[in-house]
CSV table of C-alpha atoms in Angstrom, one decimal:
chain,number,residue,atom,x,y,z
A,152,UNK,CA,-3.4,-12.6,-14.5
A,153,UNK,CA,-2.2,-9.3,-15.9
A,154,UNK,CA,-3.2,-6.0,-14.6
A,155,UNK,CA,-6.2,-4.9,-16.6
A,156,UNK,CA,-7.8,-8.4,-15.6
A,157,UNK,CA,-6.9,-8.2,-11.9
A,158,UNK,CA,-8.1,-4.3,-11.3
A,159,UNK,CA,-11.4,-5.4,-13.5
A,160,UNK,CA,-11.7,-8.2,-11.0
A,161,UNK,CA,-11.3,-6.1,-8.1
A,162,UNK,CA,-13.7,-3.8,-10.0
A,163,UNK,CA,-16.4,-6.3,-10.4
A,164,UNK,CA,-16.2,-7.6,-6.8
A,165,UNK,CA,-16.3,-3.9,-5.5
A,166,UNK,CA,-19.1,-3.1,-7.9
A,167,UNK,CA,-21.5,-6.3,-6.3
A,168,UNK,CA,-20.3,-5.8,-2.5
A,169,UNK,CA,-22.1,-1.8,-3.5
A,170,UNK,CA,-24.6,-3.6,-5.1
A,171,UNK,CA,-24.3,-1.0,-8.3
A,172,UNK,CA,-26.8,-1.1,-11.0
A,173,UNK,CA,-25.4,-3.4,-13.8
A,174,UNK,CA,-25.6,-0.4,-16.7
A,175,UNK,CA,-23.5,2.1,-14.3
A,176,UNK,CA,-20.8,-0.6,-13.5
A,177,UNK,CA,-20.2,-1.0,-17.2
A,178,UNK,CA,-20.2,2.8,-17.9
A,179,UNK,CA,-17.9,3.3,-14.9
A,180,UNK,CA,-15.5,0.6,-16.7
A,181,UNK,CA,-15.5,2.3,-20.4
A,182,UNK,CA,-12.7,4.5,-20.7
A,183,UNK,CA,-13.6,8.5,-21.3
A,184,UNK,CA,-11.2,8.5,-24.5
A,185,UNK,CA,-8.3,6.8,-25.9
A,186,UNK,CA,-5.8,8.2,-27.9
A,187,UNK,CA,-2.8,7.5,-30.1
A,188,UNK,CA,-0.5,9.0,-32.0
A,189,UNK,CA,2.4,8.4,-33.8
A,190,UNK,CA,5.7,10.7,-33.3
A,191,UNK,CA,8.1,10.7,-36.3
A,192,UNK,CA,11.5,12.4,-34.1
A,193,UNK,CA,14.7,13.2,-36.5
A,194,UNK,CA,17.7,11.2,-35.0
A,195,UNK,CA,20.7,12.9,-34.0
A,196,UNK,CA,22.7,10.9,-37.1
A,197,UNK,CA,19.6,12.8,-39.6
A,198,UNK,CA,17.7,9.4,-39.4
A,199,UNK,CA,13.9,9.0,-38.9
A,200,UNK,CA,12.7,7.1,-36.2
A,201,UNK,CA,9.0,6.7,-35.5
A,202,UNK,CA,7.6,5.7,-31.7
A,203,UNK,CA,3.9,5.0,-30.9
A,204,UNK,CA,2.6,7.3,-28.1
A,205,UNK,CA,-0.9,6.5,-25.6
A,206,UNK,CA,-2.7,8.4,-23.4
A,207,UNK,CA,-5.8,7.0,-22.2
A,208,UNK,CA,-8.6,9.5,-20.5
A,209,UNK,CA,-10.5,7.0,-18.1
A,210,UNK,CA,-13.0,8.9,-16.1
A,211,UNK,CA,-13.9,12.7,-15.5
A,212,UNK,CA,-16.9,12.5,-13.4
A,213,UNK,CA,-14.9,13.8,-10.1
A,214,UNK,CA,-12.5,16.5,-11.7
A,215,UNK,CA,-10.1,17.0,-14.3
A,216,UNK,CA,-8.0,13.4,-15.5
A,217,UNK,CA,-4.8,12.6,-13.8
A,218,UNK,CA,-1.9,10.0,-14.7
A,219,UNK,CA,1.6,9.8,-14.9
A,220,UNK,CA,3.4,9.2,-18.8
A,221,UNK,CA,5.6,6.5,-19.1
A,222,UNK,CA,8.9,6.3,-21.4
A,223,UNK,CA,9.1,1.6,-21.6
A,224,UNK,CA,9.9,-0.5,-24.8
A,225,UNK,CA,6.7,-2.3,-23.6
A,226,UNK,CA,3.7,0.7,-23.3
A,227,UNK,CA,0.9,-2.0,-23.8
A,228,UNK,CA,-2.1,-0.5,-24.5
A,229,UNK,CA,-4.0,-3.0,-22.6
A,230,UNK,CA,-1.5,-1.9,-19.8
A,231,UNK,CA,-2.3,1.7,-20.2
A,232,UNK,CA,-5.8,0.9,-19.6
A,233,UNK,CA,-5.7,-0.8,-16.7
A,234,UNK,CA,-3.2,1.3,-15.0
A,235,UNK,CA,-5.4,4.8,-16.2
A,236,UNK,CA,-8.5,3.0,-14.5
A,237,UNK,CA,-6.2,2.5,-11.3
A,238,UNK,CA,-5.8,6.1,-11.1
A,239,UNK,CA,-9.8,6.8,-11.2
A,240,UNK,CA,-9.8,4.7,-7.9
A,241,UNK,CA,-6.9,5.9,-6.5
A,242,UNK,CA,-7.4,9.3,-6.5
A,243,UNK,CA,-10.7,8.9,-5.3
A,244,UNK,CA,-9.6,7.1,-2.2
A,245,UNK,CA,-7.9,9.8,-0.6
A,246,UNK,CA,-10.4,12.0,-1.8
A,247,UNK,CA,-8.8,14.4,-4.3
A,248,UNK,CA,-10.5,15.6,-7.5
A,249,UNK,CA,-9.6,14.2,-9.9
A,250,UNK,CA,-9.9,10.9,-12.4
A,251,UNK,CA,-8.0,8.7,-13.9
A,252,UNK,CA,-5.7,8.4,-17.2
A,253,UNK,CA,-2.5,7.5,-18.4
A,254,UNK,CA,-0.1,7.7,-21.3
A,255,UNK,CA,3.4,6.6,-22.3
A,256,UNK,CA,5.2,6.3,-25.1
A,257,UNK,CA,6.9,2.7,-26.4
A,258,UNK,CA,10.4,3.6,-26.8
A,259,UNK,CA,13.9,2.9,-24.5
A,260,UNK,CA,14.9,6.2,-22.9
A,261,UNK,CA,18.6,4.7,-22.1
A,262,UNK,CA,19.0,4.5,-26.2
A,263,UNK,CA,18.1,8.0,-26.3
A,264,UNK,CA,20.5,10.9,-26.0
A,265,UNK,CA,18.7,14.0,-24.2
A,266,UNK,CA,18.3,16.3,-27.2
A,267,UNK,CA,16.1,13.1,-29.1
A,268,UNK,CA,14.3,12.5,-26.3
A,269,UNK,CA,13.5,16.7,-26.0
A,270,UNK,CA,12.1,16.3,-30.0
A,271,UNK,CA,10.2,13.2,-28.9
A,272,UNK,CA,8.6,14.6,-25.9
A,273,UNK,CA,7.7,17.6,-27.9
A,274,UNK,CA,6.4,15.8,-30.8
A,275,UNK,CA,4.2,14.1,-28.6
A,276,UNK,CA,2.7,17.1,-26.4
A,277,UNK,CA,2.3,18.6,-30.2
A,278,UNK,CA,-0.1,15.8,-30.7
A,279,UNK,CA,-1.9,15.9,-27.7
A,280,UNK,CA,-1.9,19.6,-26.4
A,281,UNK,CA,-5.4,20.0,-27.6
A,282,UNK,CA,-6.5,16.8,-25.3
A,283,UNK,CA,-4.6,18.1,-22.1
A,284,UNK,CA,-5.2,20.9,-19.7
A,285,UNK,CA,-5.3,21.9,-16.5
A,286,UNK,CA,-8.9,21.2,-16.2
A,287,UNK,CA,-9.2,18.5,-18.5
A,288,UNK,CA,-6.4,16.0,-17.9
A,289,UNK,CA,-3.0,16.8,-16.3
A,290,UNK,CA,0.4,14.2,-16.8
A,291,UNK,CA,2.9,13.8,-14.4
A,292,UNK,CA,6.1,11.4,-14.7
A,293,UNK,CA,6.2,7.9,-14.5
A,294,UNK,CA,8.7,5.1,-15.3
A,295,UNK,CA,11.7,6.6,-17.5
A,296,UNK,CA,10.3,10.3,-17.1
A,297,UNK,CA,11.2,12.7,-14.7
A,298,UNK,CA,10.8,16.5,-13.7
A,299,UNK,CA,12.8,17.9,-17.3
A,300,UNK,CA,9.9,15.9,-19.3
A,301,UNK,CA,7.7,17.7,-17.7
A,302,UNK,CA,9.3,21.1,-18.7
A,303,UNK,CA,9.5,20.3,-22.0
A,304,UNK,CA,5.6,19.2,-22.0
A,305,UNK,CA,5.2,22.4,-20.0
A,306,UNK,CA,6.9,24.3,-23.0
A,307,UNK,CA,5.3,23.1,-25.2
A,308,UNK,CA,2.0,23.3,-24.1
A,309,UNK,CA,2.6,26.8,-23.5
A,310,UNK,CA,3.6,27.5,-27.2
A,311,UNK,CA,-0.1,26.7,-27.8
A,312,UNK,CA,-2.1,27.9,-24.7
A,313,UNK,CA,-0.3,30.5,-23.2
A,314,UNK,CA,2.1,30.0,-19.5
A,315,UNK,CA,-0.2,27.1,-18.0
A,316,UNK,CA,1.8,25.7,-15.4
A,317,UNK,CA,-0.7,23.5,-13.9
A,318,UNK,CA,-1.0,21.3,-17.2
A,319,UNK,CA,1.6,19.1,-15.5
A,320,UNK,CA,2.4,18.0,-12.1
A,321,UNK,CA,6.6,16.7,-11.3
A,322,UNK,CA,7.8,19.9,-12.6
A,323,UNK,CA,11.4,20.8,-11.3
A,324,UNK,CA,10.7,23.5,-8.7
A,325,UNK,CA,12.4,26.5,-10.5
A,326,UNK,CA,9.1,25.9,-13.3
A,327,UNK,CA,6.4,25.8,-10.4
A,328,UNK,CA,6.9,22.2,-9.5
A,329,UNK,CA,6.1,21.4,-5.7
A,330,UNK,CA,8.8,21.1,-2.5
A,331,UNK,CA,8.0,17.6,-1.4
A,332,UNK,CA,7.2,16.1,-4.5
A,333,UNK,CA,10.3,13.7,-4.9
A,334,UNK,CA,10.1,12.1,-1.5
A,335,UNK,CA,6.0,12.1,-1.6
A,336,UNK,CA,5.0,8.7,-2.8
A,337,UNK,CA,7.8,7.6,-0.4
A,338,UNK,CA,6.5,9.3,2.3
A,339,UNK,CA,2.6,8.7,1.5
A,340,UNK,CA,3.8,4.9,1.8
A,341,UNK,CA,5.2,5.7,5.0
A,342,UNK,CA,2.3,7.6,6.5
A,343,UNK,CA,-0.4,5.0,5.4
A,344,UNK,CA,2.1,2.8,7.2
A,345,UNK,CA,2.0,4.2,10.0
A,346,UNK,CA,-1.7,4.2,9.8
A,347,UNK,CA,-2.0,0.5,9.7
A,348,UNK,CA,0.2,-0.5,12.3
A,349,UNK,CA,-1.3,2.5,14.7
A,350,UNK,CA,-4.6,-0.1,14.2
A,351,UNK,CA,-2.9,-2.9,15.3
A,352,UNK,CA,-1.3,-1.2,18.5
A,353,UNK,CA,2.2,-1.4,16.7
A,354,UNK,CA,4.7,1.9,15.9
A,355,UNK,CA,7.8,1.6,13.5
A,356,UNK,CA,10.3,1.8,15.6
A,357,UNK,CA,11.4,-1.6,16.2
A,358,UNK,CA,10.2,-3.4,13.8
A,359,UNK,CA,12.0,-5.1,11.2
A,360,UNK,CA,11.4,-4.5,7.3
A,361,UNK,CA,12.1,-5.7,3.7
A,362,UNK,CA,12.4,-3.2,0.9
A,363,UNK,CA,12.1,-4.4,-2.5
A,364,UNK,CA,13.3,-1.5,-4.9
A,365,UNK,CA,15.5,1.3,-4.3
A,366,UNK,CA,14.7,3.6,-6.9
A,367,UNK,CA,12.8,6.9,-6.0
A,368,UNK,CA,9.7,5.4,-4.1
A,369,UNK,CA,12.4,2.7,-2.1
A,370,UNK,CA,14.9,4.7,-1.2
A,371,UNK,CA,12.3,7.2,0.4
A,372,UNK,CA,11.0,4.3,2.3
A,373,UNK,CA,13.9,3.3,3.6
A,374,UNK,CA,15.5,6.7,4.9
A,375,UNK,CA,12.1,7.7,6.3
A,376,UNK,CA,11.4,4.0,8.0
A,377,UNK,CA,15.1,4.6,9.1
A,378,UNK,CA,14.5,7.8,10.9
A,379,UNK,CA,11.9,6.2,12.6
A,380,UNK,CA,13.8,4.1,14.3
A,381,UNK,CA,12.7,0.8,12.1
A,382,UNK,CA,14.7,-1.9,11.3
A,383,UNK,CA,15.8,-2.2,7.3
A,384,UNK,CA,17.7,-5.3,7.3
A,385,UNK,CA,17.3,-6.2,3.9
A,386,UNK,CA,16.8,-4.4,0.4
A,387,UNK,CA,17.7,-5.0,-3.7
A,388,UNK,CA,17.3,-3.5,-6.3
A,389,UNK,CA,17.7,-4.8,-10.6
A,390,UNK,CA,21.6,-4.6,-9.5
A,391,UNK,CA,21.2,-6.9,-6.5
A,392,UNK,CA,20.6,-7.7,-2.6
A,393,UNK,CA,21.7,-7.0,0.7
A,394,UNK,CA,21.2,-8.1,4.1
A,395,UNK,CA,21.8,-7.0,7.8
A,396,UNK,CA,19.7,-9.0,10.8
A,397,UNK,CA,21.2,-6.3,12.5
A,398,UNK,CA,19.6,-3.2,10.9
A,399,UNK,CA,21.0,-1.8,7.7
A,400,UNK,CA,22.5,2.0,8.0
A,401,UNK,CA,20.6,3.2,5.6
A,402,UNK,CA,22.3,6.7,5.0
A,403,UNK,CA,25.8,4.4,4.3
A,404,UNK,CA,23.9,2.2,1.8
A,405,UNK,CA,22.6,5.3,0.0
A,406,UNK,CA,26.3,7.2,-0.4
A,407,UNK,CA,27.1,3.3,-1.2
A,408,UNK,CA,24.6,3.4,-4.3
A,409,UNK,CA,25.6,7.2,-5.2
A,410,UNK,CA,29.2,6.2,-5.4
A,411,UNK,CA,29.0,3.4,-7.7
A,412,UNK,CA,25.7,3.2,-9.3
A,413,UNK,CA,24.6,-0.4,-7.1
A,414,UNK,CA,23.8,-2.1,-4.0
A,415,UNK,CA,26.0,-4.8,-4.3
A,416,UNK,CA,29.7,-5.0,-2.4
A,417,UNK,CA,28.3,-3.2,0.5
A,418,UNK,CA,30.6,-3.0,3.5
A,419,UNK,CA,27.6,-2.9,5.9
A,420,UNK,CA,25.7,-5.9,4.7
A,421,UNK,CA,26.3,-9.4,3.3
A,422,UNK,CA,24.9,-10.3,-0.2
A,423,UNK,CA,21.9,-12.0,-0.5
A,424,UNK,CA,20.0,-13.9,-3.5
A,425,UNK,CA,17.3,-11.5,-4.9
A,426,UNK,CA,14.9,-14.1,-5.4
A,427,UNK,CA,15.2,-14.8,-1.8
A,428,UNK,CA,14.1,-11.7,-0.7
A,429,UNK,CA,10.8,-11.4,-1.0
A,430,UNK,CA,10.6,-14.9,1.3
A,431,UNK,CA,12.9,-13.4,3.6
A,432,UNK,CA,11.9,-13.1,7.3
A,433,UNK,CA,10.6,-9.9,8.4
A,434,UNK,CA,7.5,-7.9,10.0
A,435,UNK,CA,6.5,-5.6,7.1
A,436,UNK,CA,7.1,-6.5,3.7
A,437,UNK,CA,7.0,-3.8,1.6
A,438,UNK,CA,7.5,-4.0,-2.4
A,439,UNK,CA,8.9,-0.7,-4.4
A,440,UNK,CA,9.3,-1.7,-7.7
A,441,UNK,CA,7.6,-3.8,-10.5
A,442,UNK,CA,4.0,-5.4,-10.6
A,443,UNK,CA,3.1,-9.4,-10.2
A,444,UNK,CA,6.4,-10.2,-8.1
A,445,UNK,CA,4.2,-11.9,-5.7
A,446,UNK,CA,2.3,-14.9,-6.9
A,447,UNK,CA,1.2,-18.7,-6.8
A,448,UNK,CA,4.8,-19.6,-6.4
A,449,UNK,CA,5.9,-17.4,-3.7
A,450,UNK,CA,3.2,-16.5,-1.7
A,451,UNK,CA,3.0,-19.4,0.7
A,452,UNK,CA,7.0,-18.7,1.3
A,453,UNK,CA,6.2,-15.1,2.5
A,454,UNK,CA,6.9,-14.6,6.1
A,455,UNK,CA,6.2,-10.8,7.3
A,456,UNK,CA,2.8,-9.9,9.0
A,457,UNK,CA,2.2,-6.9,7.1
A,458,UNK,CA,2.3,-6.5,3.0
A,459,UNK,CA,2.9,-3.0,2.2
A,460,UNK,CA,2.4,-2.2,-1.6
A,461,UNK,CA,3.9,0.3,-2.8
A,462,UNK,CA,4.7,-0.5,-6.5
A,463,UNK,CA,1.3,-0.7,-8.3
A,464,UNK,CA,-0.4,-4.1,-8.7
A,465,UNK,CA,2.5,-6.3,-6.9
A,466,UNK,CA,0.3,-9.0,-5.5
A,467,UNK,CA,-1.3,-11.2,-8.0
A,468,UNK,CA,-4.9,-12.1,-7.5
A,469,UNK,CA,-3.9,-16.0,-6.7
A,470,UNK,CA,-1.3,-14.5,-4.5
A,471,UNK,CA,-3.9,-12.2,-2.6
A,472,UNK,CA,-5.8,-15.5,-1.5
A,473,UNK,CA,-2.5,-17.5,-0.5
A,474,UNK,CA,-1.4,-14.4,1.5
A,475,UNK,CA,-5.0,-13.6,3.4
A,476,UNK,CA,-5.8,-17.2,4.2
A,477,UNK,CA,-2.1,-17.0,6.0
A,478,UNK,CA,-3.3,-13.7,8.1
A,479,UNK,CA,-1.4,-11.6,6.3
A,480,UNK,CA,-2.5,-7.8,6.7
A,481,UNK,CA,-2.3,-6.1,3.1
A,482,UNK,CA,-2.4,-2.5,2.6
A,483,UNK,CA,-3.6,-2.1,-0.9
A,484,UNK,CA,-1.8,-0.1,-3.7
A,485,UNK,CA,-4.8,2.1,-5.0
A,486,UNK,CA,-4.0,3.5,-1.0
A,487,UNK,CA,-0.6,2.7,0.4
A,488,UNK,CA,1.0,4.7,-3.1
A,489,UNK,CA,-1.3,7.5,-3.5
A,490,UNK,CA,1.1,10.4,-1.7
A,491,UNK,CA,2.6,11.0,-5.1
A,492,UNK,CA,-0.6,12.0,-7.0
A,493,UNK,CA,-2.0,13.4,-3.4
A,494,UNK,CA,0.9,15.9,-3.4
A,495,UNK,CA,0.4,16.4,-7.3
A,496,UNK,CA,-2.8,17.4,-6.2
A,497,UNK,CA,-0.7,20.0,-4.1
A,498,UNK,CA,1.3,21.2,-6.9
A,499,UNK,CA,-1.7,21.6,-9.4
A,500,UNK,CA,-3.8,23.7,-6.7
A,501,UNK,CA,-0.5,25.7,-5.4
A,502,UNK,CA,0.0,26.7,-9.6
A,503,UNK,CA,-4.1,27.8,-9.8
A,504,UNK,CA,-3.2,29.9,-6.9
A,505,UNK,CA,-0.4,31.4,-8.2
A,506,UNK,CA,0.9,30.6,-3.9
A,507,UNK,CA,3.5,28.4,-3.4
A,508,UNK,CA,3.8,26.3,0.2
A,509,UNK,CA,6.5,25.9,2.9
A,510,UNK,CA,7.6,22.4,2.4
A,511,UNK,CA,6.2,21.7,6.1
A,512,UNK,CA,3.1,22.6,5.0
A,513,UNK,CA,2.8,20.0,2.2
A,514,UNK,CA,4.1,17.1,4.5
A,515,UNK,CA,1.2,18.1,7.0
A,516,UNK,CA,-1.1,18.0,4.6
A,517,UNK,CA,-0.1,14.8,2.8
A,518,UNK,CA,-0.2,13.2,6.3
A,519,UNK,CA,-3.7,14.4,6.9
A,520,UNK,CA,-5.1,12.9,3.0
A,521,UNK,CA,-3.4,9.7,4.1
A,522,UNK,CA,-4.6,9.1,7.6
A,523,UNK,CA,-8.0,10.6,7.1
A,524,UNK,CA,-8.5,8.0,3.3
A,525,UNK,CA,-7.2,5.2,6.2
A,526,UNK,CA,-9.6,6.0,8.5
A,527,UNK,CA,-12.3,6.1,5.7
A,528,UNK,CA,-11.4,2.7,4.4
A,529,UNK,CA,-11.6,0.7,7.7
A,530,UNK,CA,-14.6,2.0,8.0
A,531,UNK,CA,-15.7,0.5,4.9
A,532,UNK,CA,-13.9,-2.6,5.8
A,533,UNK,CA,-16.4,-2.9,8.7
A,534,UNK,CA,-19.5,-1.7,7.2
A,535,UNK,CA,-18.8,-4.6,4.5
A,536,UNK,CA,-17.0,-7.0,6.5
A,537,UNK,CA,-14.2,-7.0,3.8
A,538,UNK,CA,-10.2,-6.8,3.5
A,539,UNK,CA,-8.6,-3.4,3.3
A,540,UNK,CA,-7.7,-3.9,-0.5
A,541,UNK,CA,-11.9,-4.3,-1.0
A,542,UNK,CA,-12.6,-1.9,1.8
A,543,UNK,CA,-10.0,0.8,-0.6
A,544,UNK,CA,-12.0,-0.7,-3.9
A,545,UNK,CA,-15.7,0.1,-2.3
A,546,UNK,CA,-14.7,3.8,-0.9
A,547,UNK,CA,-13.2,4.6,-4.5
A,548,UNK,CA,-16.1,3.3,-6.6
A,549,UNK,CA,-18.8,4.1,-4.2
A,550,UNK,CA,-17.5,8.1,-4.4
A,551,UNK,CA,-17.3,7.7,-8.5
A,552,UNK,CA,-20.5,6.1,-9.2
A,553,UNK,CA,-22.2,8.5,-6.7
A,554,UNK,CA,-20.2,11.6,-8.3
A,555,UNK,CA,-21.3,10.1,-12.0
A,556,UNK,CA,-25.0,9.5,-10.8
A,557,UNK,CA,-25.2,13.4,-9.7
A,558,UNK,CA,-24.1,14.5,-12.9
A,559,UNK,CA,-26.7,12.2,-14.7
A,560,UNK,CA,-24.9,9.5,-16.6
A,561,UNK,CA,-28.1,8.4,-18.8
A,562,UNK,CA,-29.2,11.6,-20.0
């Protein structure tokens, strides 16, 4: 089932537990807008080279649209959807103003040399400028993106509208961008964590963990779970695995990875099959990277107690069943990832204000949003006798259909 089916699913279930009217659930499904645009970019050999760019606006009923911009070969617009629609119900989980949308761009950034993907990005933000904003809908970086495409939208943008720094979120500091932002979805995973096994009368420190992805979000994870005193003993990434029962040093494996670009050949860990480690023996299981990786094949192999997601959509809906029947606890992605857009959130208000925070103060805060959306979704969890992921779903859908039904959706 691919994601657009699975987050309607969740939708739908959320949508009858709430007992919505039948006309609002189908207008809280409808995207806002959909947009797409082709980008015709001069190669740096005088060639033309055109690239199909998305940005779908999926709801604005709670604040201004928010969603990162991707840079994939495979920006499915079917993909795009579901993932925009995601962030509707994620920022409204921990409670921050904002809906959903994303965007992306179908190209591969590694075939790109910087100064193309500069004309692309602009190109693009050309297109679009009149459809963003700091009120209306505000990008951030996703998957092959980063802080500098955020200057260049930034730029851009400002070419048309004047210095708007709050039309993006990701922005390198020097441009307005945010202290914490880098480690925030890290550390938003960490928090809501915390959270969870607080409930269950457990603390990281002395547990053991498996980290699957080590890019930005899994490398956060693992130095923060680290500090804590937790166990890492295993981790992997596209250029492999590696395992320690006895704890891996995580600051070693990370100079390890700096040095030479991979996880692999680690003095501090033996090498371990990637497909094993998802099966692997642990207490929290906690996937960084792509979606689907858990599913009718592997599921019933899991071992760990607790399934952390912290890559968008990484349990498959058949997978969700194996793992619950088995008593596995799963904290659900539209929470356990939401400190990167929570402390986007941060970024976008600190640019309005024209004040920048302490770096302190943003970790404070991002650990109050994440505790306080926890305690909010338990107690959905009890009102509605359902599991954490449909105790997130209920909060999030409940707060947009009551926000849409203030604002008078029929009129």
């Amino acid at each position: 089932m691919n994601a657009l089916a699975a987050t309607n699913r969740n939708f739908r279930h959320a949508s009858r537990i709430l007992g919505l009217d039948s006309k609002l659930e189908k207008s809280l499904l409808i995207p806002f807008r959909e947009i797409k645009v082709e980008c015709t970019v001069p190669k740096d050999d005088g060639s033309l080279a055109t690239y199909v760019g998305f940005r779908v606006q999926h709801d604005n009923a709670r604040g201004p649209m928010k969603g990162g911009i991707r840079y994939h070969p495979e920006v499915d617009p079917d993909e795009v959807n579901a993932l925009a629609q995601l962030m509707t119900w994620k920022t409204a989980v921990v409670d921050i103003p904002y809906g959903g949308a994303k965007g992306g761009i179908g190209c591969t950034p590694r075939d790109l040399s910087m100064s193309e993907l500069e004309r692309l990005t602009r190109v693009f933000t050309q297109k679009i400028h009149d459809l963003i904003g700091t009120h209306t809908d505000v990008p951030a970086p996703d998957m092959g993106t980063n802080a500098q495409t955020m200057a260049w939208i930034l730029d851009e943008y400002s070419k048309f509208h004047g210095h708007s720094p709050a039309v993006v979120t990701g922005k390198p500091i020097d441009l307005g961008g945010s202290l914490g932002r880098e480690a925030a979805t890290g550390r938003g995973v960490v928090f809501a964590t915390e959270a969870l096994l607080a409930q269950h009368g457990k603390s990281i420190k002395g547990l053991t963990f498996v980290i699957q992805g080590f890019g930005n979000v899994g490398s956060w994870v693992a130095r923060l779970i680290h500090e804590r005193g937790g166990k890492i003993i295993a981790v992997s990434d596209v250029t492999g695995a590696v395992k320690n029962q006895n704890g891996l040093d995580i600051v070693d494996l990370l100079r390890h990875k700096e040095k030479t670009g991979r996880l692999t050949n680690f003095s501090g860990g033996d090498h371990m099959d990637l497909n094993e480690l998802l099966t692997h023996e642990c207490d929290v299981l906690i996937p960084c990277a792509l979606g689907g990786v858990l599913n009718k094949e592997n599921a019933a192999d899991v071992k760990a107690k607790f399934l952390i997601e912290a890559a968008n959509h990484p349990t498959d809906p058949e997978a969700d069943e194996i793992l619950s029947k088995k008593g596995v606890v799963i904290l659900p992605d539209i929470y356990a990832n939401a400190g990167g857009v929570t402390v986007s959130y941060f970024e976008w208000v600190q640019n309005i204000q024209g004040f920048m925070w302490e770096e302190e103060k943003v970790n404070n805060e991002l650990k109050k949003y994440m505790t306080k959306a926890f305690q909010n979704i338990k107690a959905m969890c009890q009102s509605h006798n359902c599991s954490l992921r449909m105790g997130a779903f209920t909060l999030a859908v409940k707060r947009v259909a009551r926000a849409t039904t203030l604002r008078g959706w029929e009129a």
